[in-house]
CSV table of C-alpha atoms and ligand atoms in Angstrom, one decimal:
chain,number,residue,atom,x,y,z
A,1,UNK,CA,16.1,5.5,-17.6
A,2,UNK,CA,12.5,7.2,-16.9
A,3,UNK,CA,10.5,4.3,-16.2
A,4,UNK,CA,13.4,4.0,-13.3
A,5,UNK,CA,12.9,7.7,-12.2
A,6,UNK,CA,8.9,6.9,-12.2
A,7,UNK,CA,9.6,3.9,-10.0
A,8,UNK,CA,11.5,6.1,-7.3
A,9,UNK,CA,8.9,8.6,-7.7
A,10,UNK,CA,6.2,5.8,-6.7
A,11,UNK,CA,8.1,5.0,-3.7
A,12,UNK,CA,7.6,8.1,-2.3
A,13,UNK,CA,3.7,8.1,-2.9
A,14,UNK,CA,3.5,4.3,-2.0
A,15,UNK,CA,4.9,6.1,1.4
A,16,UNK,CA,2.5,9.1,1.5
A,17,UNK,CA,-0.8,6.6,0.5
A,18,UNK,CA,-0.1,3.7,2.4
A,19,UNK,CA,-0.2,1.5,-0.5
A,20,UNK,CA,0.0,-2.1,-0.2
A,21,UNK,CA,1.9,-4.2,-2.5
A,22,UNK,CA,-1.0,-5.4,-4.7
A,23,UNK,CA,-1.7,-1.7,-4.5
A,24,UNK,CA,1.8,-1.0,-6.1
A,25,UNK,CA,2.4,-4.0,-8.2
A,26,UNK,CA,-0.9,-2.9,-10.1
A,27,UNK,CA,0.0,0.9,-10.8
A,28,UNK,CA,3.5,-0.9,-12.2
A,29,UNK,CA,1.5,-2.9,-14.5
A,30,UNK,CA,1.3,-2.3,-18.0
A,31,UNK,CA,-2.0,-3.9,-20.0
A,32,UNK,CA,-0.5,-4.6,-23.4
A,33,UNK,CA,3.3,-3.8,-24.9
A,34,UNK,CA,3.1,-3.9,-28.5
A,35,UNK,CA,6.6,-3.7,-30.5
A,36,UNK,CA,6.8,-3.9,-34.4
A,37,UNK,CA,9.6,-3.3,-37.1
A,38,UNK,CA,7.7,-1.1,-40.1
A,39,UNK,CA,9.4,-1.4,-43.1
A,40,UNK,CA,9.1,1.8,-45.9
A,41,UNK,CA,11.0,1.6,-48.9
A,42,UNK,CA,13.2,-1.0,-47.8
A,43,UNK,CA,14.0,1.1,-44.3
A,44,UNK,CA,12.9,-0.5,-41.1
A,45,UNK,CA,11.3,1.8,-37.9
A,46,UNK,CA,10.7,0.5,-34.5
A,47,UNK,CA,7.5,1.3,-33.2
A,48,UNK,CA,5.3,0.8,-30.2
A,49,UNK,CA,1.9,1.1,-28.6
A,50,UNK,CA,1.9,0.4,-24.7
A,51,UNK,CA,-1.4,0.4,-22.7
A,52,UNK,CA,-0.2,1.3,-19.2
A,53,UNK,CA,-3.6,0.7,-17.2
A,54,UNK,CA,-7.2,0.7,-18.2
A,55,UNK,CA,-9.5,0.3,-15.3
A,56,UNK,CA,-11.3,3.7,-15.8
A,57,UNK,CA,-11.4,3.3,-20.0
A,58,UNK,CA,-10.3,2.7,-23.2
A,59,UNK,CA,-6.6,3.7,-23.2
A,60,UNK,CA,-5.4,7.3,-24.6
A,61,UNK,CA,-2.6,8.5,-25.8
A,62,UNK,CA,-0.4,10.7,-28.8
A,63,UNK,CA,1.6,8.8,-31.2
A,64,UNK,CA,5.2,10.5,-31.8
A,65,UNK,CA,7.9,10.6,-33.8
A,66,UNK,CA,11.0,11.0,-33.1
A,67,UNK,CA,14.9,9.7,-33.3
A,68,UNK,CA,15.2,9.2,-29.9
A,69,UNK,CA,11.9,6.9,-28.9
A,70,UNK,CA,12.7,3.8,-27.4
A,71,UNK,CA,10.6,1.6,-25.4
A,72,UNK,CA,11.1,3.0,-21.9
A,73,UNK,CA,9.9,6.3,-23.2
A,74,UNK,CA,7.0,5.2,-24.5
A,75,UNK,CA,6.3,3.0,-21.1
A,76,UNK,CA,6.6,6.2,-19.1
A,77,UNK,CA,5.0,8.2,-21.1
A,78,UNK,CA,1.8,6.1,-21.2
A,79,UNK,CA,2.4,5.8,-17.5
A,80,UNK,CA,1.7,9.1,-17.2
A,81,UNK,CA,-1.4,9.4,-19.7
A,82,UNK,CA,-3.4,7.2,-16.7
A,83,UNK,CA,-2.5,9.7,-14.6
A,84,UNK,CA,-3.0,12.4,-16.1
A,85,UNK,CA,-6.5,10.9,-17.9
A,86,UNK,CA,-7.7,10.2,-14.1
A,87,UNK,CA,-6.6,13.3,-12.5
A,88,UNK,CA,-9.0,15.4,-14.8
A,89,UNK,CA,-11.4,12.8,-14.4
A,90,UNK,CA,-11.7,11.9,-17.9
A,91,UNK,CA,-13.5,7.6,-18.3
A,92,UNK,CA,-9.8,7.0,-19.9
A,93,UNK,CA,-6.7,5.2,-18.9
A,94,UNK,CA,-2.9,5.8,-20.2
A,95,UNK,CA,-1.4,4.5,-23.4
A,96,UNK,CA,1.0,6.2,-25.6
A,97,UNK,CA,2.7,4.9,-29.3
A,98,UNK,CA,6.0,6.4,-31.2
A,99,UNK,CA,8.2,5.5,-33.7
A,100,UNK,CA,12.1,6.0,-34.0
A,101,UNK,CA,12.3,8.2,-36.9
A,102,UNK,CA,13.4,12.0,-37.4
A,103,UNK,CA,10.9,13.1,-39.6
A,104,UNK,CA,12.4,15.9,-40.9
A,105,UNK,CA,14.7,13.6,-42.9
A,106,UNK,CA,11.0,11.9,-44.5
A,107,UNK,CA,9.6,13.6,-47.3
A,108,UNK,CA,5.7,14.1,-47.2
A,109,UNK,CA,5.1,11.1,-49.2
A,110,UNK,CA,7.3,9.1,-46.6
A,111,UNK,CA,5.2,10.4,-43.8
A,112,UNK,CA,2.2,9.5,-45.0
A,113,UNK,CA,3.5,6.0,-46.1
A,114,UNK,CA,4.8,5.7,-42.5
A,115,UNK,CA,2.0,6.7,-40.8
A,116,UNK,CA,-0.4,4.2,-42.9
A,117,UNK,CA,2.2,1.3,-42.2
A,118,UNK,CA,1.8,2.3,-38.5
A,119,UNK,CA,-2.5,1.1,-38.7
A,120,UNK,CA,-1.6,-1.6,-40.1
A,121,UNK,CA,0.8,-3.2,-37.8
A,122,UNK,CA,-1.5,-1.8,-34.7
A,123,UNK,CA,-5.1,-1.6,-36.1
A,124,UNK,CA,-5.9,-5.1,-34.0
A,125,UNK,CA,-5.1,-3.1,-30.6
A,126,UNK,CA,-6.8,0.2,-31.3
A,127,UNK,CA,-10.3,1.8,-31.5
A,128,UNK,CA,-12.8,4.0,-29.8
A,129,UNK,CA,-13.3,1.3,-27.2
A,130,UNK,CA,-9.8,-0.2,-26.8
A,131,UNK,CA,-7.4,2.3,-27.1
A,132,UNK,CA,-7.4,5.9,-28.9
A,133,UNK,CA,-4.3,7.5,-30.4
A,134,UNK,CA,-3.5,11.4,-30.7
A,135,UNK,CA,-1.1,13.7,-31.8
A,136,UNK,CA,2.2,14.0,-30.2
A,137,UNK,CA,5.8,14.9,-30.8
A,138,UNK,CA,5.7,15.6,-34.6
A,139,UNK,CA,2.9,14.5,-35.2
A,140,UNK,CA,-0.2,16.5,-36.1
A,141,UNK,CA,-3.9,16.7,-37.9
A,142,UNK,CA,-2.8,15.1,-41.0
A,143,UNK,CA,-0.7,12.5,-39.6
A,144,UNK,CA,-4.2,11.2,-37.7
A,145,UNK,CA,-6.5,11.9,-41.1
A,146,UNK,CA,-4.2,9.0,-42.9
A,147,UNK,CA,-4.0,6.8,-40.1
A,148,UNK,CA,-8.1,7.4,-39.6
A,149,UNK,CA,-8.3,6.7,-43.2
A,150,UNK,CA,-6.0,4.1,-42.8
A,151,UNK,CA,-8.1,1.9,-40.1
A,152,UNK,CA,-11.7,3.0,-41.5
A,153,UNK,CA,-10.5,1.1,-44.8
A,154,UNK,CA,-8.8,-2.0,-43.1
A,155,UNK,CA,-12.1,-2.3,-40.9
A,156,UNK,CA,-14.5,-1.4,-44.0
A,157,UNK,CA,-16.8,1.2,-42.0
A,158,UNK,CA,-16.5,4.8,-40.1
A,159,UNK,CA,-15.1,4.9,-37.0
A,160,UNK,CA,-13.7,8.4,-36.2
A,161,UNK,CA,-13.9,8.0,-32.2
A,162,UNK,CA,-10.6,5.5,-32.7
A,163,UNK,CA,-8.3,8.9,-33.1
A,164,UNK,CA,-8.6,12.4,-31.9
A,165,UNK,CA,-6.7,15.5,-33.1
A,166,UNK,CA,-7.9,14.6,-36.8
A,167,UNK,CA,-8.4,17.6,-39.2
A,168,UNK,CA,-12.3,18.7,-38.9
A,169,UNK,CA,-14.1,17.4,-41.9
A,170,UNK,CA,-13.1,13.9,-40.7
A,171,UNK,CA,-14.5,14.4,-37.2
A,172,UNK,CA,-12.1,16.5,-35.6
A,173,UNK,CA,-12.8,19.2,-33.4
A,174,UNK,CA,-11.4,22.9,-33.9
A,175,UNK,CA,-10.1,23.2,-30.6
A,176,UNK,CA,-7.8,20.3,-30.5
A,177,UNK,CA,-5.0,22.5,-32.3
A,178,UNK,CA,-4.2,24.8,-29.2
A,179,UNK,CA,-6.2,22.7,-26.6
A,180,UNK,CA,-2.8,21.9,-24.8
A,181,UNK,CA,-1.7,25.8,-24.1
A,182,UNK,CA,-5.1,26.8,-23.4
A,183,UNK,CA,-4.8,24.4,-20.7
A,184,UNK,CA,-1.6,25.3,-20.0
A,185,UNK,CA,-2.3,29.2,-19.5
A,186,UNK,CA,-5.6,28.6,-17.8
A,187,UNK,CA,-3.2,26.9,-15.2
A,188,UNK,CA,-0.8,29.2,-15.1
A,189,UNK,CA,-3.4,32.2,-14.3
A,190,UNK,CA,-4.9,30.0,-11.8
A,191,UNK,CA,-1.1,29.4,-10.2
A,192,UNK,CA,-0.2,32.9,-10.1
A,193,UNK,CA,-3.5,34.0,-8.7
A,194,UNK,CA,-2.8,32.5,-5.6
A,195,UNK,CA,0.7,33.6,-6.0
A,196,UNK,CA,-0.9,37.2,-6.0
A,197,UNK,CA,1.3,37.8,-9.0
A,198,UNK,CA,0.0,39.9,-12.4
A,199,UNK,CA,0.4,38.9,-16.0
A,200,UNK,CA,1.8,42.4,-16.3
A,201,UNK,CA,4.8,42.0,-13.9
A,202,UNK,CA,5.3,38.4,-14.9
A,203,UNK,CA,8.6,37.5,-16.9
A,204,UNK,CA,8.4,34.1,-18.9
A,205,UNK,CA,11.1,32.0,-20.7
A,206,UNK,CA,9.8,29.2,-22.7
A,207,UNK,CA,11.7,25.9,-23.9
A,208,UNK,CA,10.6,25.0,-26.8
A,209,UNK,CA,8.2,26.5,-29.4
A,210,UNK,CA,6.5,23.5,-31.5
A,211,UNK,CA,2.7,23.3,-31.4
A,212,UNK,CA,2.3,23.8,-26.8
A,213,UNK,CA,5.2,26.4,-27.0
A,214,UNK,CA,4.2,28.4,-29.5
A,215,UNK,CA,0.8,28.5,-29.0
A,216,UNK,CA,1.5,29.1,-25.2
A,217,UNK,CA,3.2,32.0,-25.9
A,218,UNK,CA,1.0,33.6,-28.3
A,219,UNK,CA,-1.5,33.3,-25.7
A,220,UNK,CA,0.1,34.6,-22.8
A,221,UNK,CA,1.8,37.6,-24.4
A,222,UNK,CA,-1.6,38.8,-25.5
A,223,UNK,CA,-2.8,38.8,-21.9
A,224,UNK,CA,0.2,40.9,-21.1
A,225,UNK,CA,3.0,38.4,-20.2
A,226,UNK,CA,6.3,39.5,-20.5
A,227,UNK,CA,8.1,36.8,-22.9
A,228,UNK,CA,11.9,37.4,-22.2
A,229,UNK,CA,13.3,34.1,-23.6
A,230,UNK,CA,12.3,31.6,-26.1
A,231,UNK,CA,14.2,28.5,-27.7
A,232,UNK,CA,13.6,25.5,-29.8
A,233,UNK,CA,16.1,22.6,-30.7
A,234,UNK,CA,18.5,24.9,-32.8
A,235,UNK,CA,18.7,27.1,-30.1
A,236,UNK,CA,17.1,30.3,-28.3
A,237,UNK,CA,16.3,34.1,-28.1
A,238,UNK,CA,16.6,35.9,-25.0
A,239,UNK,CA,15.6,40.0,-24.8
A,240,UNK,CA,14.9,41.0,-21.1
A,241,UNK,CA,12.7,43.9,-22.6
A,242,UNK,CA,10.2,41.0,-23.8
A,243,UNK,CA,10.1,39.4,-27.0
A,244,UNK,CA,7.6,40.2,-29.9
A,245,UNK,CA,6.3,37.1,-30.0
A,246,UNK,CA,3.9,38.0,-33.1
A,247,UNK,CA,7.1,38.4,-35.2
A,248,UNK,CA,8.8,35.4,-33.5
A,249,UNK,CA,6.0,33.0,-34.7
A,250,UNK,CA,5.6,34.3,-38.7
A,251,UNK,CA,9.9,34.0,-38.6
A,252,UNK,CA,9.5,30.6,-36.8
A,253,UNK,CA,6.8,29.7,-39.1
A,254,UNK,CA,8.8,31.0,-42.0
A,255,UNK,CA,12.2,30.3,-41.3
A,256,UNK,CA,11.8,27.1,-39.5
A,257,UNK,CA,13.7,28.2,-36.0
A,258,UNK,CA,13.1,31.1,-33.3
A,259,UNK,CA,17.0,31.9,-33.8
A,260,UNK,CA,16.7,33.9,-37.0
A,261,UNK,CA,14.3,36.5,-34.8
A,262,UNK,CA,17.5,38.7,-34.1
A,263,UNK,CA,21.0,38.6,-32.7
A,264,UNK,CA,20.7,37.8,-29.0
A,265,UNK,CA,21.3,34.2,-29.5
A,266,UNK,CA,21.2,32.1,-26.1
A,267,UNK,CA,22.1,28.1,-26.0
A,268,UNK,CA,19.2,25.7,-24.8
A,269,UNK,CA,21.4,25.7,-21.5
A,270,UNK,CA,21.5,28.6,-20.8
A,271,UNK,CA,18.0,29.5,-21.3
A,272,UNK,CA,17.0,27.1,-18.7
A,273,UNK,CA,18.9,29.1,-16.0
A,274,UNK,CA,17.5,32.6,-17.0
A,275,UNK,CA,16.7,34.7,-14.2
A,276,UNK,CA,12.5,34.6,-14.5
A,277,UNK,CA,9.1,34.6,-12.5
A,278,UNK,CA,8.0,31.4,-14.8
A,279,UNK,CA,10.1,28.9,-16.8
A,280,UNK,CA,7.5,26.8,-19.4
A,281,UNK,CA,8.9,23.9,-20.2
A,282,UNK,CA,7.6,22.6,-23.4
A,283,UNK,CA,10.1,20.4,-25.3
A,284,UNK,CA,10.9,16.7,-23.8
A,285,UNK,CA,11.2,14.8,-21.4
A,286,UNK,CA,14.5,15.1,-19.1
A,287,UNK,CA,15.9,18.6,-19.1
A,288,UNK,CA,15.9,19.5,-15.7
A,289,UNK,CA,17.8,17.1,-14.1
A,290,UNK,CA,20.6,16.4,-10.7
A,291,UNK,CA,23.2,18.2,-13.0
A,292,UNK,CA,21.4,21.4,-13.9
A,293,UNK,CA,18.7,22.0,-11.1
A,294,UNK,CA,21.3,23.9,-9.1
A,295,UNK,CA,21.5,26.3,-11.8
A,296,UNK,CA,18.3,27.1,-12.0
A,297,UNK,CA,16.8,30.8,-11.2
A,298,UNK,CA,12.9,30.5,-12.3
A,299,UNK,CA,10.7,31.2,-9.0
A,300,UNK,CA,7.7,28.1,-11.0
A,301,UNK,CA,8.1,26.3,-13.7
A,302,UNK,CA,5.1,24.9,-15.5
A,303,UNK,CA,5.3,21.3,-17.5
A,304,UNK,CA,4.1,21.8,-20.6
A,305,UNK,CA,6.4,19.0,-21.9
A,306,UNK,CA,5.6,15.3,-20.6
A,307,UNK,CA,8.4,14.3,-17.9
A,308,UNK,CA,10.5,17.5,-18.3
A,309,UNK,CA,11.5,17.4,-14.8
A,310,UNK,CA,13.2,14.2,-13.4
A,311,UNK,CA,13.0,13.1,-9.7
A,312,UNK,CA,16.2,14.3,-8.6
A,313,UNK,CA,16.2,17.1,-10.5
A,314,UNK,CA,12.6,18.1,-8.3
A,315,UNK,CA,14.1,17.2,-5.2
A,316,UNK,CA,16.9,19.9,-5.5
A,317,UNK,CA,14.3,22.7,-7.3
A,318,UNK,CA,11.8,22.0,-4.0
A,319,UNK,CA,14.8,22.8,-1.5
A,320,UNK,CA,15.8,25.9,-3.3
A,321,UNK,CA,12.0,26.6,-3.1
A,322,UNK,CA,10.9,26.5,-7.3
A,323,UNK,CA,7.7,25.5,-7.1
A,324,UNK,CA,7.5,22.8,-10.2
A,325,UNK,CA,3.2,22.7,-11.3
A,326,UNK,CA,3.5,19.0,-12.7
A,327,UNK,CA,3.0,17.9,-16.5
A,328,UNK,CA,0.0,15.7,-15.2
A,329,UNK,CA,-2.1,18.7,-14.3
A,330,UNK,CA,-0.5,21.7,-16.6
A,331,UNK,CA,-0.8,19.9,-20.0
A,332,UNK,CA,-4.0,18.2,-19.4
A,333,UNK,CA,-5.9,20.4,-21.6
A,334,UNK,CA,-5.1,18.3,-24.7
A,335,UNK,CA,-6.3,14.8,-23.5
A,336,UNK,CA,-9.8,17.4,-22.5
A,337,UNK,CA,-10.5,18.4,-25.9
A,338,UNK,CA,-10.0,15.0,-27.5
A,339,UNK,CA,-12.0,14.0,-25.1
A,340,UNK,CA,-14.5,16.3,-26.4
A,341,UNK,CA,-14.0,14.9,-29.9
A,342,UNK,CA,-14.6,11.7,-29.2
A,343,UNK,CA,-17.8,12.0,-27.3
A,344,UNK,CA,-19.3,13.9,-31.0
A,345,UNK,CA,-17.8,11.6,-32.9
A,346,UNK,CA,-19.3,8.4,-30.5
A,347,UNK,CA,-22.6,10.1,-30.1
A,348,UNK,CA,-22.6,11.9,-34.2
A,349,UNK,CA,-23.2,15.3,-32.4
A,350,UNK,CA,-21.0,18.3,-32.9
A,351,UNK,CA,-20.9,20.2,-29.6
A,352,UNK,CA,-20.5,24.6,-30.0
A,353,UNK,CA,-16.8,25.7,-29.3
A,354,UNK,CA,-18.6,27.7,-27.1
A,355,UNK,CA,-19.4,24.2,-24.9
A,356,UNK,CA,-16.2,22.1,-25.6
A,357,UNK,CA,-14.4,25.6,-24.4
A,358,UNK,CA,-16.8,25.4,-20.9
A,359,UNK,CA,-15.8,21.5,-20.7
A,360,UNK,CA,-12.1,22.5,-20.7
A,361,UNK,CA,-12.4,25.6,-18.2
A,362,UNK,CA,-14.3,23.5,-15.9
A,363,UNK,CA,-11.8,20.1,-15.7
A,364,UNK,CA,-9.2,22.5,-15.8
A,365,UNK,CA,-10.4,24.3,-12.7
A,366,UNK,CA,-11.7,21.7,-10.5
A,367,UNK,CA,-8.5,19.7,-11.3
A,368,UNK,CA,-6.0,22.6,-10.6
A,369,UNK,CA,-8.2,23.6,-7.0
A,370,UNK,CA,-7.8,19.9,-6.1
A,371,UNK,CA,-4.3,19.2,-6.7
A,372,UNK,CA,-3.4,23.0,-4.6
A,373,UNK,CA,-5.7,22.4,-1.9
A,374,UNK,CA,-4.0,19.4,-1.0
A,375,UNK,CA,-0.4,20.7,-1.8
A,376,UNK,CA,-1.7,23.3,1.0
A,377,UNK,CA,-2.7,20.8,3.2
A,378,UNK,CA,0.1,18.5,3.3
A,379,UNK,CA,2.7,20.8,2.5
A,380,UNK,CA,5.8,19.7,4.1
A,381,UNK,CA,9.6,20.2,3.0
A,382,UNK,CA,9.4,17.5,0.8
A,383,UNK,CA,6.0,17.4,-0.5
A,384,UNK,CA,4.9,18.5,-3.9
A,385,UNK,CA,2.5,19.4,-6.5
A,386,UNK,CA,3.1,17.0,-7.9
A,387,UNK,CA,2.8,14.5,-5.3
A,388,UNK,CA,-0.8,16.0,-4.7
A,389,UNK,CA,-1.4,15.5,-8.3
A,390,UNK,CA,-0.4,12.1,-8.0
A,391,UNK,CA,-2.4,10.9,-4.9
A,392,UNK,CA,-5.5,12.2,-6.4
A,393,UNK,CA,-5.0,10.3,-9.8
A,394,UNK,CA,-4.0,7.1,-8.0
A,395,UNK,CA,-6.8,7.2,-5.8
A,396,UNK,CA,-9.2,7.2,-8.5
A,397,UNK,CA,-7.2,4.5,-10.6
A,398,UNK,CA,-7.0,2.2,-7.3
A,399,UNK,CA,-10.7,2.4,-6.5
A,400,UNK,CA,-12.2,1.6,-10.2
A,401,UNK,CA,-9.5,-1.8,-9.5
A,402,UNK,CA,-11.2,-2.3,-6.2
A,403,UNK,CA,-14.9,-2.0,-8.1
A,404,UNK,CA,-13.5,-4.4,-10.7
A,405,UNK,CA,-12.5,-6.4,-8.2
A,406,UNK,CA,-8.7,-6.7,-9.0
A,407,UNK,CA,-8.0,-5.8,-4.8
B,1,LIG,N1,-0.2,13.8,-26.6
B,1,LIG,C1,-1.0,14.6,-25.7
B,1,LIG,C2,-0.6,14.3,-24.3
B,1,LIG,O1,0.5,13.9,-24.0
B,1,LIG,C3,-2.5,14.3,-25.9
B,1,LIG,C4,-3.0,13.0,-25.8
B,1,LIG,C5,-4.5,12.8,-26.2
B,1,LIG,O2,-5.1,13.8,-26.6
B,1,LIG,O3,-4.9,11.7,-26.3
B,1,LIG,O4,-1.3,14.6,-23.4
């Protein structure tokens, strides 16, 4: 169970911060936990939208789909958004939404039914001042143009600010798309800077390649990288001489999995335990875990993924000395950009690239320099980014409480 692992994972911190139970009992409270049935075609979906806390804003979150969502996931995950939302400083809290559907068994049609469906069940609960969804797990541009479309006509006037990660010419913003690698690699340069380690002598495997992974790569093998394994959920690649990761993408793009790029097949196990300087991990939640840490050879791993990492799986990479830079702070730059878009779609400006690109850089930045300065600081056997990370966040949640006057 997740939530479970987030729990133990609070204990510690509770520890480190000195929290008091009010203190904890409020981070463990979730605002609203919205669960419907949405029939299409005479099949029923569960689906959810969970607001985790909202002291600092209106909550934000993806919407995913995906076989395997159930209601602790989603819990978790929104969990997570407040974090992650208050770490970078954002006037957000945490929600999150998903359905339990593989959507590669939908037709397009079906999708778009589903997704229309969704707004209606949840419109009540969403909004650009109550709670804003996004893209997630399969989900994408289009998916949030029918569900805008959707609310705008249930409502009966414009409100683009109630979704990010919409296609352009209904408000969207053109950096959304990648927002979440470029986030992801400004981190990683950042990282390895103080690692004193160069793109050019730097081996990468990467776990998954949907819209973060992909992108991710693209990105860093232009800067030099060496890609040396990649994999989605069919399988992986793995070529120690570095991967072409131009021809990976137009055979991903064309065949529909990285394992039609050449022979040297390599299972999603096995990947994860590749000798490397940096494992990205950009798939779901759970892969490293108690059973598989051991296993593993990476020198950092960077969570592009939400919750790829659990607690006992970290305890076991921190002893063997992996340094894990946590989900909260590496994947960040997506919540950044929407951010972005819904500040021009509030105020009926549309900010340069140039500017949104300067927002991103900057939150990224003084986000990454907090979290490692601390790390520094308190940097014992046991302490981690991620517990940095997670002081920081909580701090800010706890003290717009105490302004509200909730402590
Ligand atoms: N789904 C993304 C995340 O987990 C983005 C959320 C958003 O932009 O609201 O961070």
């Amino acid at each position: 169970m997740t939530f479970e692992d987030i729990k133990k994972r609070l204990e510690k911190i509770s520890k480190l911060m000195n929290l008091s139970e009010k203190e904890i009992e409020i981070l463990l409270k979730f605002k609203r936990i919205i669960k419907k049935e949405l029939e299409v075609d005479g099949k029923t979906y569960e689906a959810w939208r969970i607001v985790h806390n909202d002291s600092l804003g209106p909550g934000k979150g993806g919407i995913r789909f995906h076989p395997k969502v159930s209601e602790d996931e989603i819990k978790s995950l929104a969990f997570w958004m407040s974090l992650k939302t208050s770490l970078v400083e954002l006037p957000f809290g945490g929600s999150k939404g998903g359905i339990r559907v593989d959507p590669k068994e939908l037709t397009e049609k079906e999708i778009e039914k589903l997704s229309r469906i969704y707004i209606r069940n949840f419109h009540e609960v969403l909004g650009q001042d109550k709670d804003i969804p996004a893209p997630d797990v399969y989900t994408n541009q289009q998916i949030m143009g029918f569900m805008l479309d959707e609310f705008e006509k249930m409502e009966g006037r414009h409100e683009p600010g109630m979704i990010t990660g919409k296609p352009f010419e209904l408000g969207g913003c053109l950096l959304r798309e990648d927002a979440t690698s470029r986030g992801g690699e400004i981190i990683l340069n950042l990282f390895l800077e103080r690692m004193n380690k160069k793109p050019e002598e730097t081996r990468v495997v990467i776990q998954g390649f949907g819209n973060a992974g992909m992108n991710v790569a693209k990105m860093l093998y232009e800067q030099g990288y060496s890609i040396i394994g990649v994999s989605d959920s069919k399988g992986g690649i793995y070529d120690e001489e570095g991967i072409d990761i131009e021809k990976m993408i137009k055979i991903k793009k064309e065949k529909g999995s990285v394992i039609y790029y050449s022979n040297a097949k390599i299972s999603n196990k096995d990947l994860l335990e590749l000798e490397t300087d940096v494992l990205i991990l950009a798939a779901l939640e759970n892969q490293i875990t108690e059973k598989n840490a051991n296993d593993v050879k990476a020198k950092y791993i960077l969570e592009l993924a939400n919750g790829p990492v659990t607690s006992e799986g970290e305890e076991i990479l921190q002893k063997k000395g992996i340094i894990v830079i946590p989900d909260i702070l590496a994947n960040a730059g997506g919540v950044i950009v929407s951010y972005c878009e819904w500040v021009n779609n509030r105020v009926g400006h549309i900010f340069s690239k140039k500017f949104m690109e300067e927002i991103l850089k900057e939150k990224m930045h003084k986000a990454f320099h907090k979290t490692y300065e601390l790390y520094e600081e308190q940097k014992t056997e046991t302490f981690t980014m991620r517990d940095a990370a997670y002081i920081i966040a909580i701090k800010r949640i706890l003290k717009a409480e105490k302004a509200r006057g909730n402590i």
